[in-house]
CSV table of N, CA, C and O in Angstrom, one decimal:
chain,number,residue,atom,x,y,z
A,7,UNK,N,101.5,-213.5,172.9
A,7,UNK,CA,100.8,-212.7,173.9
A,7,UNK,C,99.8,-213.6,174.6
A,7,UNK,O,99.0,-214.2,174.0
A,8,UNK,N,100.0,-213.7,176.0
A,8,UNK,CA,99.1,-214.5,176.8
A,8,UNK,C,99.0,-214.0,178.2
A,8,UNK,O,100.0,-213.4,178.7
A,9,UNK,N,97.9,-214.2,178.9
A,9,UNK,CA,97.7,-213.9,180.3
A,9,UNK,C,96.7,-214.8,180.9
A,9,UNK,O,96.0,-215.5,180.2
A,10,UNK,N,96.6,-214.7,182.2
A,10,UNK,CA,95.7,-215.6,183.0
A,10,UNK,C,94.5,-214.8,183.4
A,10,UNK,O,94.5,-213.6,183.8
A,11,UNK,N,93.3,-215.5,183.4
A,11,UNK,CA,92.1,-214.9,183.8
A,11,UNK,C,92.2,-214.8,185.4
A,11,UNK,O,92.4,-215.8,186.0
A,12,UNK,N,92.0,-213.6,185.9
A,12,UNK,CA,92.1,-213.3,187.3
A,12,UNK,C,90.8,-213.0,188.0
A,12,UNK,O,90.6,-213.1,189.2
A,13,UNK,N,89.7,-212.7,187.2
A,13,UNK,CA,88.4,-212.4,187.8
A,13,UNK,C,87.3,-212.7,186.7
A,13,UNK,O,87.5,-212.4,185.6
A,14,UNK,N,86.2,-213.3,187.2
A,14,UNK,CA,85.0,-213.5,186.4
A,14,UNK,C,83.8,-213.1,187.2
A,14,UNK,O,83.7,-213.5,188.3
A,15,UNK,N,82.9,-212.4,186.5
A,15,UNK,CA,81.6,-212.1,187.2
A,15,UNK,C,80.6,-211.8,186.1
A,15,UNK,O,80.9,-212.0,184.9
A,16,UNK,N,79.4,-211.4,186.4
A,16,UNK,CA,78.3,-211.2,185.5
A,16,UNK,C,78.7,-210.2,184.4
A,16,UNK,O,78.2,-210.2,183.3
A,17,UNK,N,79.6,-209.2,184.8
A,17,UNK,CA,80.0,-208.1,183.9
A,17,UNK,C,81.0,-208.5,182.9
A,17,UNK,O,81.3,-207.8,182.0
A,18,UNK,N,81.6,-209.7,183.0
A,18,UNK,CA,82.6,-210.1,182.1
A,18,UNK,C,83.8,-210.7,182.8
A,18,UNK,O,83.8,-211.2,183.9
A,19,UNK,N,85.0,-210.7,182.1
A,19,UNK,CA,86.2,-211.3,182.6
A,19,UNK,C,87.3,-210.3,182.6
A,19,UNK,O,87.5,-209.5,181.7
A,20,UNK,N,88.2,-210.5,183.6
A,20,UNK,CA,89.4,-209.6,183.6
A,20,UNK,C,90.6,-210.6,183.6
A,20,UNK,O,90.6,-211.6,184.3
A,21,UNK,N,91.6,-210.2,182.8
A,21,UNK,CA,92.8,-211.1,182.7
A,21,UNK,C,94.0,-210.2,182.8
A,21,UNK,O,94.0,-209.0,182.5
A,22,UNK,N,95.1,-210.8,183.2
A,22,UNK,CA,96.4,-210.2,183.4
A,22,UNK,C,97.0,-210.1,182.0
A,22,UNK,O,97.9,-210.9,181.6
A,23,UNK,N,96.6,-209.1,181.2
A,23,UNK,CA,97.0,-208.9,179.8
A,23,UNK,C,96.6,-207.5,179.5
A,23,UNK,O,95.4,-207.1,179.6
A,24,UNK,N,97.5,-206.6,179.2
A,24,UNK,CA,97.2,-205.2,178.9
A,24,UNK,C,98.0,-204.6,177.8
A,24,UNK,O,98.5,-205.2,176.9
A,25,UNK,N,98.1,-203.2,177.9
A,25,UNK,CA,98.8,-202.5,176.8
A,25,UNK,C,100.2,-202.9,176.6
A,25,UNK,O,100.7,-203.0,175.5
A,26,UNK,N,100.9,-203.2,177.7
A,26,UNK,CA,102.3,-203.7,177.6
A,26,UNK,C,102.4,-205.0,176.8
A,26,UNK,O,103.5,-205.3,176.3
A,27,UNK,N,101.4,-205.8,176.8
A,27,UNK,CA,101.4,-207.0,176.1
A,27,UNK,C,100.9,-206.9,174.6
A,27,UNK,O,100.9,-207.9,173.9
A,28,UNK,N,100.5,-205.7,174.3
A,28,UNK,CA,100.0,-205.5,172.9
A,28,UNK,C,98.5,-205.6,172.7
A,28,UNK,O,98.1,-205.7,171.6
A,29,UNK,N,97.8,-205.7,173.8
A,29,UNK,CA,96.3,-205.8,173.7
A,29,UNK,C,95.7,-204.6,173.1
A,29,UNK,O,96.1,-203.5,173.4
A,30,UNK,N,94.6,-204.7,172.3
A,30,UNK,CA,93.9,-203.6,171.9
A,30,UNK,C,92.4,-203.9,171.8
A,30,UNK,O,92.0,-205.1,171.6
A,31,UNK,N,91.5,-202.9,171.9
A,31,UNK,CA,90.1,-203.1,171.9
A,31,UNK,C,89.6,-203.7,170.6
A,31,UNK,O,90.1,-203.3,169.5
A,32,UNK,N,88.8,-204.7,170.7
A,32,UNK,CA,88.2,-205.4,169.6
A,32,UNK,C,89.0,-206.7,169.2
A,32,UNK,O,88.5,-207.5,168.4
A,33,UNK,N,90.1,-206.9,169.8
A,33,UNK,CA,90.9,-208.1,169.5
A,33,UNK,C,90.2,-209.3,170.1
A,33,UNK,O,89.7,-209.3,171.2
A,34,UNK,N,90.2,-210.4,169.3
A,34,UNK,CA,89.7,-211.7,169.6
A,34,UNK,C,90.8,-212.6,170.1
A,34,UNK,O,91.8,-212.8,169.4
A,35,UNK,N,90.6,-213.2,171.3
A,35,UNK,CA,91.6,-214.1,171.8
A,35,UNK,C,91.0,-215.5,172.1
A,35,UNK,O,89.8,-215.6,172.4
A,36,UNK,N,91.9,-216.5,172.1
A,36,UNK,CA,91.5,-217.8,172.5
A,36,UNK,C,91.7,-218.0,173.9
A,36,UNK,O,92.5,-217.4,174.5
A,37,UNK,N,90.8,-218.9,174.5
A,37,UNK,CA,91.0,-219.2,176.0
A,37,UNK,C,91.2,-220.7,176.1
A,37,UNK,O,90.5,-221.5,175.5
A,38,UNK,N,92.3,-221.0,176.9
A,38,UNK,CA,92.7,-222.4,177.1
A,38,UNK,C,92.6,-222.8,178.5
A,38,UNK,O,93.0,-222.0,179.4
A,39,UNK,N,92.2,-224.0,178.8
A,39,UNK,CA,92.3,-224.6,180.2
A,39,UNK,C,93.5,-225.5,180.1
A,39,UNK,O,93.6,-226.4,179.2
A,40,UNK,N,94.5,-225.2,181.0
A,40,UNK,CA,95.8,-225.9,180.9
A,40,UNK,C,96.0,-226.8,182.2
A,40,UNK,O,95.7,-226.3,183.3
A,41,UNK,N,96.4,-228.0,182.0
A,41,UNK,CA,96.9,-228.9,183.1
A,41,UNK,C,98.4,-229.1,182.8
A,41,UNK,O,98.9,-228.7,181.8
A,42,UNK,N,99.1,-229.7,183.7
A,42,UNK,CA,100.5,-230.0,183.5
A,42,UNK,C,100.8,-230.7,182.2
A,42,UNK,O,101.8,-230.6,181.6
A,43,UNK,N,99.9,-231.5,181.7
A,43,UNK,CA,100.1,-232.4,180.5
A,43,UNK,C,99.3,-232.0,179.3
A,43,UNK,O,99.7,-232.4,178.2
A,44,UNK,N,98.2,-231.2,179.4
A,44,UNK,CA,97.4,-230.9,178.3
A,44,UNK,C,97.0,-229.4,178.3
A,44,UNK,O,96.9,-228.8,179.3
A,45,UNK,N,96.6,-229.0,177.1
A,45,UNK,CA,96.0,-227.7,176.9
A,45,UNK,C,94.8,-227.8,176.0
A,45,UNK,O,94.9,-228.4,174.9
A,46,UNK,N,93.6,-227.3,176.5
A,46,UNK,CA,92.4,-227.5,175.7
A,46,UNK,C,91.7,-226.2,175.5
A,46,UNK,O,91.5,-225.4,176.4
A,47,UNK,N,91.4,-225.9,174.2
A,47,UNK,CA,90.6,-224.7,173.9
A,47,UNK,C,89.2,-224.8,174.5
A,47,UNK,O,88.5,-225.8,174.3
A,48,UNK,N,88.9,-223.8,175.2
A,48,UNK,CA,87.5,-223.8,175.9
A,48,UNK,C,86.7,-222.6,175.5
A,48,UNK,O,85.5,-222.6,175.8
A,49,UNK,N,87.2,-221.7,174.7
A,49,UNK,CA,86.3,-220.5,174.3
A,49,UNK,C,87.1,-219.4,173.7
A,49,UNK,O,88.3,-219.5,173.4
A,50,UNK,N,86.4,-218.3,173.4
A,50,UNK,CA,87.0,-217.1,172.9
A,50,UNK,C,86.5,-215.9,173.6
A,50,UNK,O,85.3,-215.9,174.1
A,51,UNK,N,87.3,-214.8,173.7
A,51,UNK,CA,86.9,-213.6,174.3
A,51,UNK,C,87.3,-212.4,173.4
A,51,UNK,O,88.1,-212.6,172.5
A,52,UNK,N,86.7,-211.3,173.7
A,52,UNK,CA,87.0,-210.1,172.9
A,52,UNK,C,87.3,-209.0,173.9
A,52,UNK,O,86.6,-208.7,174.9
A,53,UNK,N,88.5,-208.3,173.6
A,53,UNK,CA,88.9,-207.2,174.5
A,53,UNK,C,87.9,-206.0,174.3
A,53,UNK,O,87.6,-205.6,173.2
A,54,UNK,N,87.3,-205.6,175.4
A,54,UNK,CA,86.4,-204.5,175.3
A,54,UNK,C,86.8,-203.3,176.2
A,54,UNK,O,86.2,-202.2,176.1
A,55,UNK,N,87.8,-203.4,177.0
A,55,UNK,CA,88.3,-202.3,177.8
A,55,UNK,C,89.7,-202.7,178.3
A,55,UNK,O,90.0,-203.8,178.7
A,56,UNK,N,90.6,-201.7,178.2
A,56,UNK,CA,92.0,-201.9,178.7
A,56,UNK,C,92.2,-201.0,179.9
A,56,UNK,O,92.0,-199.8,179.7
A,57,UNK,N,92.5,-201.5,181.0
A,57,UNK,CA,92.6,-200.8,182.2
A,57,UNK,C,94.0,-200.0,182.3
A,57,UNK,O,94.0,-198.9,182.7
A,58,UNK,N,95.0,-200.8,182.0
A,58,UNK,CA,96.4,-200.2,182.1
A,58,UNK,C,97.4,-201.1,181.3
A,58,UNK,O,96.9,-201.9,180.5
A,59,UNK,N,98.6,-201.0,181.7
A,59,UNK,CA,99.6,-201.8,181.0
A,59,UNK,C,99.5,-203.3,181.3
A,59,UNK,O,100.0,-204.2,180.6
A,60,UNK,N,98.8,-203.7,182.3
A,60,UNK,CA,98.8,-205.1,182.8
A,60,UNK,C,97.4,-205.8,182.8
A,60,UNK,O,97.4,-207.0,182.9
A,61,UNK,N,96.3,-205.1,182.7
A,61,UNK,CA,95.0,-205.7,182.9
A,61,UNK,C,94.0,-205.2,181.8
A,61,UNK,O,94.1,-204.0,181.5
A,62,UNK,N,93.2,-206.1,181.4
A,62,UNK,CA,92.1,-205.8,180.4
A,62,UNK,C,90.8,-206.5,180.8
A,62,UNK,O,90.9,-207.6,181.4
A,63,UNK,N,89.7,-205.9,180.3
A,63,UNK,CA,88.4,-206.5,180.5
A,63,UNK,C,88.0,-207.2,179.2
A,63,UNK,O,88.2,-206.6,178.1
A,64,UNK,N,87.4,-208.3,179.3
A,64,UNK,CA,87.0,-209.1,178.1
A,64,UNK,C,85.5,-209.4,178.1
A,64,UNK,O,84.9,-209.7,179.2
A,65,UNK,N,84.9,-209.5,176.9
A,65,UNK,CA,83.5,-210.0,176.8
A,65,UNK,C,83.6,-211.4,176.3
A,65,UNK,O,84.4,-211.7,175.3
A,66,UNK,N,82.9,-212.3,176.9
A,66,UNK,CA,83.0,-213.7,176.5
A,66,UNK,C,82.2,-213.9,175.2
A,66,UNK,O,81.0,-213.5,175.2
A,67,UNK,N,82.8,-214.4,174.2
A,67,UNK,CA,82.1,-214.6,172.9
A,67,UNK,C,81.5,-216.0,172.8
A,67,UNK,O,80.4,-216.2,172.3
A,68,UNK,N,82.2,-217.0,173.3
A,68,UNK,CA,81.7,-218.4,173.4
A,68,UNK,C,82.5,-219.2,174.3
A,68,UNK,O,83.6,-218.8,174.7
A,69,UNK,N,82.0,-220.3,174.7
A,69,UNK,CA,82.7,-221.3,175.5
A,69,UNK,C,82.4,-221.2,177.0
A,69,UNK,O,81.6,-220.3,177.5
A,70,UNK,N,83.0,-222.1,177.8
A,70,UNK,CA,82.8,-222.1,179.2
A,70,UNK,C,84.2,-221.9,179.8
A,70,UNK,O,85.1,-222.7,179.8
A,71,UNK,N,84.4,-220.7,180.4
A,71,UNK,CA,85.7,-220.3,181.0
A,71,UNK,C,85.6,-220.3,182.5
A,71,UNK,O,84.6,-220.3,183.1
A,72,UNK,N,86.8,-220.4,183.1
A,72,UNK,CA,86.9,-220.3,184.5
A,72,UNK,C,88.2,-219.5,184.9
A,72,UNK,O,89.1,-219.4,184.1
A,73,UNK,N,88.1,-219.0,186.1
A,73,UNK,CA,89.3,-218.3,186.7
A,73,UNK,C,90.5,-219.2,186.6
A,73,UNK,O,90.4,-220.4,186.9
A,74,UNK,N,91.6,-218.7,186.2
A,74,UNK,CA,92.8,-219.4,186.1
A,74,UNK,C,93.1,-219.9,184.7
A,74,UNK,O,94.2,-220.4,184.4
A,75,UNK,N,92.1,-219.9,183.7
A,75,UNK,CA,92.4,-220.2,182.4
A,75,UNK,C,93.3,-219.2,181.7
A,75,UNK,O,93.4,-218.1,182.2
A,76,UNK,N,93.9,-219.6,180.6
A,76,UNK,CA,94.8,-218.8,179.9
A,76,UNK,C,94.2,-218.1,178.7
A,76,UNK,O,93.5,-218.8,177.9
A,77,UNK,N,94.4,-216.8,178.5
A,77,UNK,CA,93.9,-216.1,177.3
A,77,UNK,C,95.1,-215.9,176.4
A,77,UNK,O,96.2,-215.5,176.9
A,78,UNK,N,95.0,-216.2,175.2
A,78,UNK,CA,96.1,-216.2,174.3
A,78,UNK,C,95.7,-215.7,172.9
A,78,UNK,O,94.6,-216.0,172.4
A,79,UNK,N,96.6,-214.9,172.2
A,79,UNK,CA,96.4,-214.5,170.8
A,79,UNK,C,96.5,-215.8,170.0
A,79,UNK,O,97.4,-216.6,170.3
A,80,UNK,N,95.7,-216.0,169.0
A,80,UNK,CA,95.7,-217.2,168.2
A,80,UNK,C,97.1,-217.3,167.5
A,80,UNK,O,97.6,-216.3,166.9
A,81,UNK,N,97.6,-218.4,167.6
A,81,UNK,CA,99.0,-218.7,167.0
A,81,UNK,C,98.8,-219.0,165.5
A,81,UNK,O,97.9,-219.7,165.1
A,82,UNK,N,99.6,-218.4,164.7
A,82,UNK,CA,99.6,-218.6,163.2
A,82,UNK,C,100.8,-219.5,163.0
A,82,UNK,O,101.9,-219.2,163.2
A,83,UNK,N,100.5,-220.7,162.4
A,83,UNK,CA,101.6,-221.6,162.1
A,83,UNK,C,102.1,-221.4,160.7
A,83,UNK,O,101.4,-221.2,159.8
A,84,UNK,N,103.4,-221.4,160.6
A,84,UNK,CA,104.1,-221.1,159.3
A,84,UNK,C,104.3,-222.4,158.6
A,84,UNK,O,104.3,-223.4,159.0
């Protein structure tokens, strides 16, 4: 499950990730800044409101995020 940050303001962050993607309130997600060659962890967010099937609002827990960064559920390696 992953989506892109589409808006940031003093009230929090909105990403293209919603009910259809399996998001639920309280979920902690990782945030990555991606370039064509690299992906770097830049912080974590917590889902605090789900608008619909496609968008959710997040509270920034830590890190320095920017519009266009990727929000992703932490991958568990087997």
